Amino acid sequence: MALQAGGSSADGGTEAPLLPSSAAAAGGCAPRRNRFPFVCATLASMTTMLHSYNLTLMSGAQLFIREDVGLTDAQVEVLTGSMNVFMLVSIVGAGWVADRLGRRCVLVIATSFLMAGALAMSLGNSYGTLMAARFVTGIGAGFARVVAPVYNTEISPPSTRGVLSSLLNIFINLGVLLSYVSNYAFSGLPVHLGWRLMYGVGVVPPVFIAAGILLMPESPRWLAMRGRHADAHAVLVRISDTPTEAGLRLAEIKQAASQKPPEQHATGGSAWKELLLRPSASLQRIILCVLALQFFVPASGVEAILLYSPLVFKAAGMTSTAAALAVTIAIGAVKMCFILLGVLLTDRLGRRPLLLASTAGVAATTAALALTLAVGGASAVAQAVCVAAVLAVVAAYSVGYALVVNTYSAEILPLRLRAQGLGAGVAVNRLVSGLVTMTFISVADAITMPGCFFLYAAVTAVAFAFVYARLPETKGRSLEDMDVLFDK
């Protein structure tokens, strides 16, 4: 087969104890990198682009929806923030559905919901219909946020798993940028038409993405978990360097899948019981790492900076709306550039060094931002320092903290619990994110804006200490080897 002829090298010692060298298998000639896992991970990651596009499109669209549909301020606030709450419905059940139906099937379901939600939003003409549309969109977004990282982790070879898992963050940020472009592109149209087209254009991409997902293979680890070993081997041959390597990986996966209690093959209920009620010592360490990381990311307050940056710049004395918007565009550009840098580094430096550098950087730059707001005044120099501090916070956050956490969470969870465990982590992430973004103004009023950022910096310093004390390195390890790592 053509797809198995060009395998990716697993050299560099990443799986030397387990797998033969691809170069040796090829007679001493280093093979080309296998691009097939990259294609699969890209298609899966595009579902999160649809999620972020629909989520952030409301930032500009609500200006026109308010006037066209006649919504009150309270209704606009609920409509804008409701999607994170609605996502929890599918986030909680995504793991069970993914274990029953398969990762690929759930990704198709996610794109279908996202397409239906975008269409319903474009046709909505009342507060009730728009809320129903946001609910449908939220269901699809929740499925995508849980299952896409699971699929990417399970389809990726260890040598490039960090890069392929990080594609999610690239497409999430791309969706945000596309939503801003859509807001601007259609803002000059009549009020009743512009915001509907913003959502209407979001109906077309899911069709092509779903078609592409149907052509990509199912996760080999899910196939093995269901006893479909021949199908799992066929997929592994397509994503491995050699058939011999595929056979060895299948043996590892079968051994991991065989550890699943028999009753869990039928339902996901026992998986939740094992996660929450009967975790082993190593599983307790894994769950602690997943939930803590997913808590610390939104608790760092960076999402509040991204959402309320105009208020931050106003507090620094910036009165020009045009200047504030220009800096906001710069924030988006910096975010994308440092995410790309992090993607390049995650498999070179490893997860732990990036997380340590990123958490330390976010804590230091957030404290610097707080200090600038506290003592800087309203001078032009103070405004420039404030802008520089915000850009530094976003850069430090994007290069590692925002990038590595989802990859690390997905890869350390055992196969039998991966979908449910990641679902629990994403649920914590979304709850804390909603709490932080919905209380930023109130907290800033209560303890001042500098005090608010000092608080976020302190939380991130705790996150640094947690990463240093509790997180082992996972770079280059097979997914089936994580239990051994956390047994120590």
Short mmCIF file of N, CA, C and O in Angstrom, two decimals, residues 49-144:
data_model
loop_
_atom_site.label_atom_id
_atom_site.label_comp_id
_atom_site.label_asym_id
_atom_site.label_seq_id
_atom_site.Cartn_x
_atom_site.Cartn_y
_atom_site.Cartn_z
N MET A 49 -11.97 23.93 15.40
CA MET A 49 -12.02 25.22 14.72
C MET A 49 -13.46 25.68 14.56
O MET A 49 -13.80 26.85 14.77
N LEU A 50 -14.35 24.73 14.21
CA LEU A 50 -15.77 25.06 14.09
C LEU A 50 -16.33 25.52 15.44
O LEU A 50 -17.15 26.44 15.51
N HIS A 51 -15.89 24.86 16.50
CA HIS A 51 -16.35 25.23 17.84
C HIS A 51 -15.93 26.65 18.19
O HIS A 51 -16.75 27.47 18.62
N SER A 52 -14.64 26.97 18.03
CA SER A 52 -14.16 28.30 18.43
C SER A 52 -14.74 29.39 17.52
O SER A 52 -14.99 30.51 17.98
N TYR A 53 -14.97 29.07 16.25
CA TYR A 53 -15.58 30.05 15.35
C TYR A 53 -16.98 30.42 15.85
O TYR A 53 -17.32 31.61 15.97
N ASN A 54 -17.79 29.42 16.14
CA ASN A 54 -19.16 29.70 16.60
C ASN A 54 -19.19 30.33 17.97
O ASN A 54 -20.08 31.12 18.28
N LEU A 55 -18.21 29.99 18.82
CA LEU A 55 -18.19 30.55 20.17
C LEU A 55 -17.86 32.03 20.17
O LEU A 55 -18.54 32.85 20.79
N THR A 56 -16.80 32.42 19.46
CA THR A 56 -16.34 33.81 19.50
C THR A 56 -17.01 34.71 18.47
O THR A 56 -16.86 35.93 18.55
N LEU A 57 -17.74 34.13 17.53
CA LEU A 57 -18.45 34.96 16.54
C LEU A 57 -19.44 35.90 17.22
O LEU A 57 -19.72 36.99 16.73
N MET A 58 -19.95 35.47 18.38
CA MET A 58 -20.93 36.27 19.09
C MET A 58 -20.36 37.62 19.54
O MET A 58 -21.11 38.58 19.75
N SER A 59 -19.03 37.72 19.67
CA SER A 59 -18.44 38.97 20.15
C SER A 59 -18.80 40.15 19.26
O SER A 59 -19.04 41.26 19.74
N GLY A 60 -18.86 39.94 17.95
CA GLY A 60 -19.26 41.00 17.03
C GLY A 60 -20.71 40.89 16.60
O GLY A 60 -21.40 41.89 16.43
N ALA A 61 -21.20 39.65 16.45
CA ALA A 61 -22.56 39.45 15.96
C ALA A 61 -23.61 39.97 16.93
O ALA A 61 -24.68 40.43 16.51
N GLN A 62 -23.30 39.94 18.23
CA GLN A 62 -24.32 40.36 19.20
C GLN A 62 -24.70 41.84 19.06
O GLN A 62 -25.80 42.24 19.42
N LEU A 63 -23.80 42.64 18.50
CA LEU A 63 -24.12 44.04 18.28
C LEU A 63 -25.28 44.19 17.32
O LEU A 63 -26.14 45.07 17.47
N PHE A 64 -25.33 43.31 16.31
CA PHE A 64 -26.38 43.37 15.30
C PHE A 64 -27.62 42.58 15.71
O PHE A 64 -28.74 42.96 15.40
N ILE A 65 -27.41 41.46 16.43
CA ILE A 65 -28.54 40.66 16.92
C ILE A 65 -29.38 41.47 17.89
O ILE A 65 -30.61 41.42 17.86
N ARG A 66 -28.71 42.23 18.74
CA ARG A 66 -29.42 43.05 19.72
C ARG A 66 -30.43 43.98 19.02
O ARG A 66 -31.59 44.08 19.43
N GLU A 67 -29.97 44.62 17.96
CA GLU A 67 -30.83 45.58 17.26
C GLU A 67 -31.87 44.88 16.39
O GLU A 67 -33.04 45.29 16.36
N ASP A 68 -31.49 43.81 15.71
CA ASP A 68 -32.39 43.16 14.77
C ASP A 68 -33.51 42.39 15.48
O ASP A 68 -34.69 42.50 15.11
N VAL A 69 -33.16 41.62 16.51
CA VAL A 69 -34.14 40.78 17.20
C VAL A 69 -34.79 41.52 18.36
O VAL A 69 -35.85 41.14 18.84
N GLY A 70 -34.16 42.60 18.82
CA GLY A 70 -34.72 43.38 19.92
C GLY A 70 -34.47 42.75 21.27
O GLY A 70 -35.39 42.65 22.10
N LEU A 71 -33.23 42.33 21.54
CA LEU A 71 -32.89 41.69 22.80
C LEU A 71 -32.48 42.72 23.85
O LEU A 71 -31.96 43.78 23.52
N THR A 72 -32.72 42.40 25.10
CA THR A 72 -32.27 43.24 26.20
C THR A 72 -30.80 42.93 26.51
O THR A 72 -30.25 41.94 26.04
N ASP A 73 -30.18 43.77 27.33
CA ASP A 73 -28.79 43.54 27.72
C ASP A 73 -28.63 42.20 28.43
O ASP A 73 -27.67 41.46 28.19
N ALA A 74 -29.58 41.88 29.31
CA ALA A 74 -29.50 40.62 30.06
C ALA A 74 -29.61 39.43 29.12
O ALA A 74 -28.89 38.43 29.27
N GLN A 75 -30.48 39.52 28.13
CA GLN A 75 -30.63 38.42 27.17
C GLN A 75 -29.37 38.24 26.33
O GLN A 75 -28.96 37.12 26.04
N VAL A 76 -28.73 39.36 25.96
CA VAL A 76 -27.50 39.27 25.18
C VAL A 76 -26.40 38.61 26.00
O VAL A 76 -25.64 37.76 25.50
N GLU A 77 -26.29 38.96 27.29
CA GLU A 77 -25.27 38.36 28.14
C GLU A 77 -25.48 36.85 28.28
O GLU A 77 -24.54 36.07 28.18
N VAL A 78 -26.73 36.45 28.50
CA VAL A 78 -27.01 35.02 28.64
C VAL A 78 -26.76 34.29 27.33
O VAL A 78 -26.16 33.20 27.31
N LEU A 79 -27.19 34.88 26.23
CA LEU A 79 -26.99 34.26 24.93
C LEU A 79 -25.50 34.10 24.61
O LEU A 79 -25.06 33.07 24.10
N THR A 80 -24.72 35.11 24.95
CA THR A 80 -23.29 35.07 24.67
C THR A 80 -22.57 34.04 25.52
O THR A 80 -21.70 33.31 25.03
N GLY A 81 -22.91 33.96 26.79
CA GLY A 81 -22.20 33.06 27.69
C GLY A 81 -22.78 31.68 27.85
O GLY A 81 -22.20 30.84 28.53
N SER A 82 -23.92 31.41 27.21
CA SER A 82 -24.61 30.14 27.44
C SER A 82 -23.90 28.94 26.83
O SER A 82 -24.07 27.81 27.30
N MET A 83 -23.08 29.14 25.82
CA MET A 83 -22.52 28.00 25.09
C MET A 83 -21.60 27.17 25.97
O MET A 83 -21.60 25.93 25.90
N ASN A 84 -20.79 27.82 26.83
CA ASN A 84 -19.93 27.06 27.73
C ASN A 84 -20.73 26.18 28.68
O ASN A 84 -20.32 25.07 29.02
N VAL A 85 -21.90 26.68 29.11
CA VAL A 85 -22.76 25.89 29.99
C VAL A 85 -23.38 24.74 29.22
O VAL A 85 -23.41 23.59 29.70
N PHE A 86 -23.88 25.00 28.02
CA PHE A 86 -24.50 23.94 27.22
C PHE A 86 -23.49 22.86 26.85
O PHE A 86 -23.85 21.68 26.71
N MET A 87 -22.23 23.23 26.68
CA MET A 87 -21.20 22.25 26.34
C MET A 87 -21.07 21.16 27.39
O MET A 87 -20.71 20.02 27.08
N LEU A 88 -21.35 21.50 28.65
CA LEU A 88 -21.18 20.53 29.72
C LEU A 88 -22.05 19.30 29.53
O LEU A 88 -21.69 18.20 29.95
N VAL A 89 -23.20 19.47 28.87
CA VAL A 89 -24.11 18.34 28.65
C VAL A 89 -23.42 17.25 27.85
O VAL A 89 -23.44 16.07 28.21
N SER A 90 -22.78 17.63 26.74
CA SER A 90 -22.11 16.63 25.90
C SER A 90 -20.72 16.29 26.41
O SER A 90 -20.24 15.18 26.18
N ILE A 91 -20.07 17.22 27.11
CA ILE A 91 -18.75 16.92 27.66
C ILE A 91 -18.83 15.76 28.63
O ILE A 91 -18.00 14.83 28.61
N VAL A 92 -19.82 15.77 29.50
CA VAL A 92 -19.97 14.71 30.50
C VAL A 92 -20.23 13.36 29.84
O VAL A 92 -19.71 12.32 30.27
N GLY A 93 -21.02 13.36 28.77
CA GLY A 93 -21.36 12.08 28.12
C GLY A 93 -20.48 11.70 26.96
O GLY A 93 -20.63 10.61 26.41
N ALA A 94 -19.56 12.59 26.56
CA ALA A 94 -18.76 12.34 25.36
C ALA A 94 -17.90 11.08 25.49
O ALA A 94 -17.76 10.32 24.52
N GLY A 95 -17.32 10.86 26.65
CA GLY A 95 -16.46 9.70 26.83
C GLY A 95 -17.23 8.40 26.66
O GLY A 95 -16.77 7.47 25.98
N TRP A 96 -18.40 8.32 27.26
CA TRP A 96 -19.22 7.11 27.15
C TRP A 96 -19.64 6.88 25.71
O TRP A 96 -19.56 5.75 25.19
N VAL A 97 -20.08 7.94 25.02
CA VAL A 97 -20.51 7.80 23.63
C VAL A 97 -19.32 7.41 22.75
O VAL A 97 -19.45 6.55 21.86
N ALA A 98 -18.15 8.00 22.99
CA ALA A 98 -16.98 7.68 22.18
C ALA A 98 -16.53 6.24 22.39
O ALA A 98 -16.03 5.60 21.45
N ASP A 99 -16.70 5.70 23.59
CA ASP A 99 -16.34 4.31 23.83
C ASP A 99 -17.35 3.34 23.22
O ASP A 99 -17.00 2.22 22.85
N ARG A 100 -18.59 3.78 23.11
CA ARG A 100 -19.62 2.91 22.51
C ARG A 100 -19.61 2.96 21.00
O ARG A 100 -19.70 1.92 20.33
N LEU A 101 -19.54 4.16 20.43
CA LEU A 101 -19.69 4.33 18.98
C LEU A 101 -18.37 4.47 18.24
O LEU A 101 -18.34 4.29 17.02
N GLY A 102 -17.31 4.82 18.93
CA GLY A 102 -16.03 5.05 18.28
C GLY A 102 -15.71 6.52 18.19
O GLY A 102 -16.61 7.38 18.15
N ARG A 103 -14.42 6.83 18.13
CA ARG A 103 -13.99 8.23 18.08
C ARG A 103 -14.45 8.90 16.78
O ARG A 103 -14.94 10.03 16.78
N ARG A 104 -14.26 8.23 15.66
CA ARG A 104 -14.58 8.82 14.36
C ARG A 104 -16.07 9.13 14.25
O ARG A 104 -16.46 10.20 13.77
N CYS A 105 -16.91 8.21 14.70
CA CYS A 105 -18.36 8.43 14.63
C CYS A 105 -18.78 9.65 15.43
O CYS A 105 -19.60 10.46 14.99
N VAL A 106 -18.21 9.82 16.63
CA VAL A 106 -18.59 10.96 17.47
C VAL A 106 -18.12 12.27 16.84
O VAL A 106 -18.80 13.29 16.96
N LEU A 107 -16.98 12.26 16.17
CA LEU A 107 -16.52 13.47 15.48
C LEU A 107 -17.47 13.86 14.36
O LEU A 107 -17.72 15.05 14.13
N VAL A 108 -18.01 12.89 13.66
CA VAL A 108 -19.02 13.18 12.63
C VAL A 108 -20.28 13.75 13.28
O VAL A 108 -20.88 14.71 12.78
N ILE A 109 -20.69 13.17 14.40
CA ILE A 109 -21.86 13.69 15.14
C ILE A 109 -21.60 15.13 15.57
O ILE A 109 -22.49 16.00 15.47
N ALA A 110 -20.38 15.41 16.04
CA ALA A 110 -20.04 16.76 16.49
C ALA A 110 -20.17 17.76 15.35
O ALA A 110 -20.76 18.84 15.51
N THR A 111 -19.63 17.42 14.17
CA THR A 111 -19.72 18.34 13.03
C THR A 111 -21.18 18.53 12.60
O THR A 111 -21.56 19.63 12.18
N SER A 112 -21.98 17.49 12.72
CA SER A 112 -23.40 17.61 12.35
C SER A 112 -24.12 18.59 13.27
O SER A 112 -24.90 19.43 12.81
N PHE A 113 -23.86 18.49 14.58
CA PHE A 113 -24.46 19.42 15.52
C PHE A 113 -23.98 20.85 15.28
O PHE A 113 -24.76 21.81 15.36
N LEU A 114 -22.69 21.01 15.01
CA LEU A 114 -22.15 22.34 14.76
C LEU A 114 -22.74 22.95 13.50
O LEU A 114 -23.03 24.15 13.45
N MET A 115 -22.93 22.13 12.48
CA MET A 115 -23.55 22.63 11.25
C MET A 115 -25.01 23.01 11.50
O MET A 115 -25.47 24.08 11.08
N ALA A 116 -25.74 22.15 12.20
CA ALA A 116 -27.15 22.44 12.50
C ALA A 116 -27.29 23.68 13.37
O ALA A 116 -28.19 24.50 13.17
N GLY A 117 -26.38 23.84 14.34
CA GLY A 117 -26.43 25.01 15.21
C GLY A 117 -26.17 26.30 14.45
O GLY A 117 -26.84 27.32 14.68
N ALA A 118 -25.19 26.28 13.55
CA ALA A 118 -24.89 27.47 12.75
C ALA A 118 -26.07 27.83 11.85
O ALA A 118 -26.43 29.02 11.71
N LEU A 119 -26.70 26.82 11.25
CA LEU A 119 -27.86 27.07 10.40
C LEU A 119 -29.02 27.64 11.21
O LEU A 119 -29.69 28.60 10.78
N ALA A 120 -29.27 27.07 12.39
CA ALA A 120 -30.36 27.55 13.24
C ALA A 120 -30.11 28.98 13.70
O ALA A 120 -31.04 29.79 13.78
N MET A 121 -28.86 29.32 14.01
CA MET A 121 -28.54 30.69 14.40
C MET A 121 -28.81 31.66 13.26
O MET A 121 -29.37 32.75 13.47
N SER A 122 -28.44 31.28 12.05
CA SER A 122 -28.62 32.19 10.91
C SER A 122 -30.10 32.42 10.58
O SER A 122 -30.45 33.44 9.98
N LEU A 123 -30.95 31.48 10.99
CA LEU A 123 -32.39 31.59 10.70
C LEU A 123 -33.19 32.06 11.91
O LEU A 123 -34.40 32.28 11.79
N GLY A 124 -32.57 32.17 13.07
CA GLY A 124 -33.30 32.52 14.28
C GLY A 124 -33.90 33.92 14.23
O GLY A 124 -33.30 34.84 13.68
N ASN A 125 -35.08 34.07 14.82
CA ASN A 125 -35.75 35.37 14.81
C ASN A 125 -36.33 35.73 16.17
O ASN A 125 -37.14 36.66 16.27
N SER A 126 -35.94 35.00 17.22
CA SER A 126 -36.41 35.32 18.57
C SER A 126 -35.38 34.84 19.57
O SER A 126 -34.49 34.02 19.24
N TYR A 127 -35.49 35.33 20.79
CA TYR A 127 -34.55 34.94 21.84
C TYR A 127 -34.60 33.43 22.08
O TYR A 127 -33.55 32.78 22.23
N GLY A 128 -35.79 32.86 22.09
CA GLY A 128 -35.95 31.43 22.34
C GLY A 128 -35.29 30.58 21.26
O GLY A 128 -34.60 29.60 21.57
N THR A 129 -35.50 30.93 19.99
CA THR A 129 -34.91 30.14 18.91
C THR A 129 -33.39 30.28 18.89
O THR A 129 -32.67 29.31 18.59
N LEU A 130 -32.88 31.45 19.22
CA LEU A 130 -31.43 31.63 19.27
C LEU A 130 -30.81 30.84 20.43
O LEU A 130 -29.73 30.26 20.28
N MET A 131 -31.49 30.80 21.57
CA MET A 131 -30.98 29.99 22.68
C MET A 131 -30.97 28.51 22.33
O MET A 131 -30.04 27.77 22.66
N ALA A 132 -32.03 28.06 21.63
CA ALA A 132 -32.07 26.66 21.19
C ALA A 132 -30.93 26.37 20.22
O ALA A 132 -30.31 25.29 20.28
N ALA A 133 -30.63 27.33 19.34
CA ALA A 133 -29.53 27.15 18.40
C ALA A 133 -28.19 27.07 19.14
O ALA A 133 -27.32 26.26 18.78
N ARG A 134 -28.01 27.90 20.15
CA ARG A 134 -26.77 27.86 20.94
C ARG A 134 -26.64 26.53 21.68
O ARG A 134 -25.55 26.00 21.85
N PHE A 135 -27.77 25.97 22.11
CA PHE A 135 -27.74 24.67 22.77
C PHE A 135 -27.25 23.58 21.81
O PHE A 135 -26.40 22.77 22.16
N VAL A 136 -27.79 23.58 20.59
CA VAL A 136 -27.38 22.59 19.59
C VAL A 136 -25.89 22.75 19.29
O VAL A 136 -25.14 21.77 19.21
N THR A 137 -25.44 23.99 19.11
CA THR A 137 -24.03 24.25 18.84
C THR A 137 -23.16 23.80 20.01
O THR A 137 -22.09 23.22 19.81
N GLY A 138 -23.63 24.04 21.23
CA GLY A 138 -22.88 23.64 22.41
C GLY A 138 -22.71 22.13 22.52
O GLY A 138 -21.66 21.65 22.95
N ILE A 139 -23.72 21.38 22.12
CA ILE A 139 -23.62 19.92 22.15
C ILE A 139 -22.50 19.46 21.22
O ILE A 139 -21.64 18.65 21.58
N GLY A 140 -22.49 19.99 20.00
CA GLY A 140 -21.43 19.64 19.06
C GLY A 140 -20.06 20.07 19.54
O GLY A 140 -19.07 19.33 19.40
N ALA A 141 -19.97 21.27 20.12
CA ALA A 141 -18.69 21.78 20.60
C ALA A 141 -18.14 20.92 21.74
O ALA A 141 -16.94 20.65 21.80
N GLY A 142 -19.02 20.46 22.64
CA GLY A 142 -18.57 19.62 23.73
C GLY A 142 -18.01 18.29 23.25
O GLY A 142 -16.97 17.82 23.72
N PHE A 143 -18.71 17.66 22.30
CA PHE A 143 -18.20 16.42 21.72
C PHE A 143 -16.82 16.64 21.08
O PHE A 143 -15.91 15.84 21.24
N ALA A 144 -16.69 17.74 20.31
CA ALA A 144 -15.43 18.00 19.61
C ALA A 144 -14.29 18.24 20.59
O ALA A 144 -13.17 17.72 20.40
#
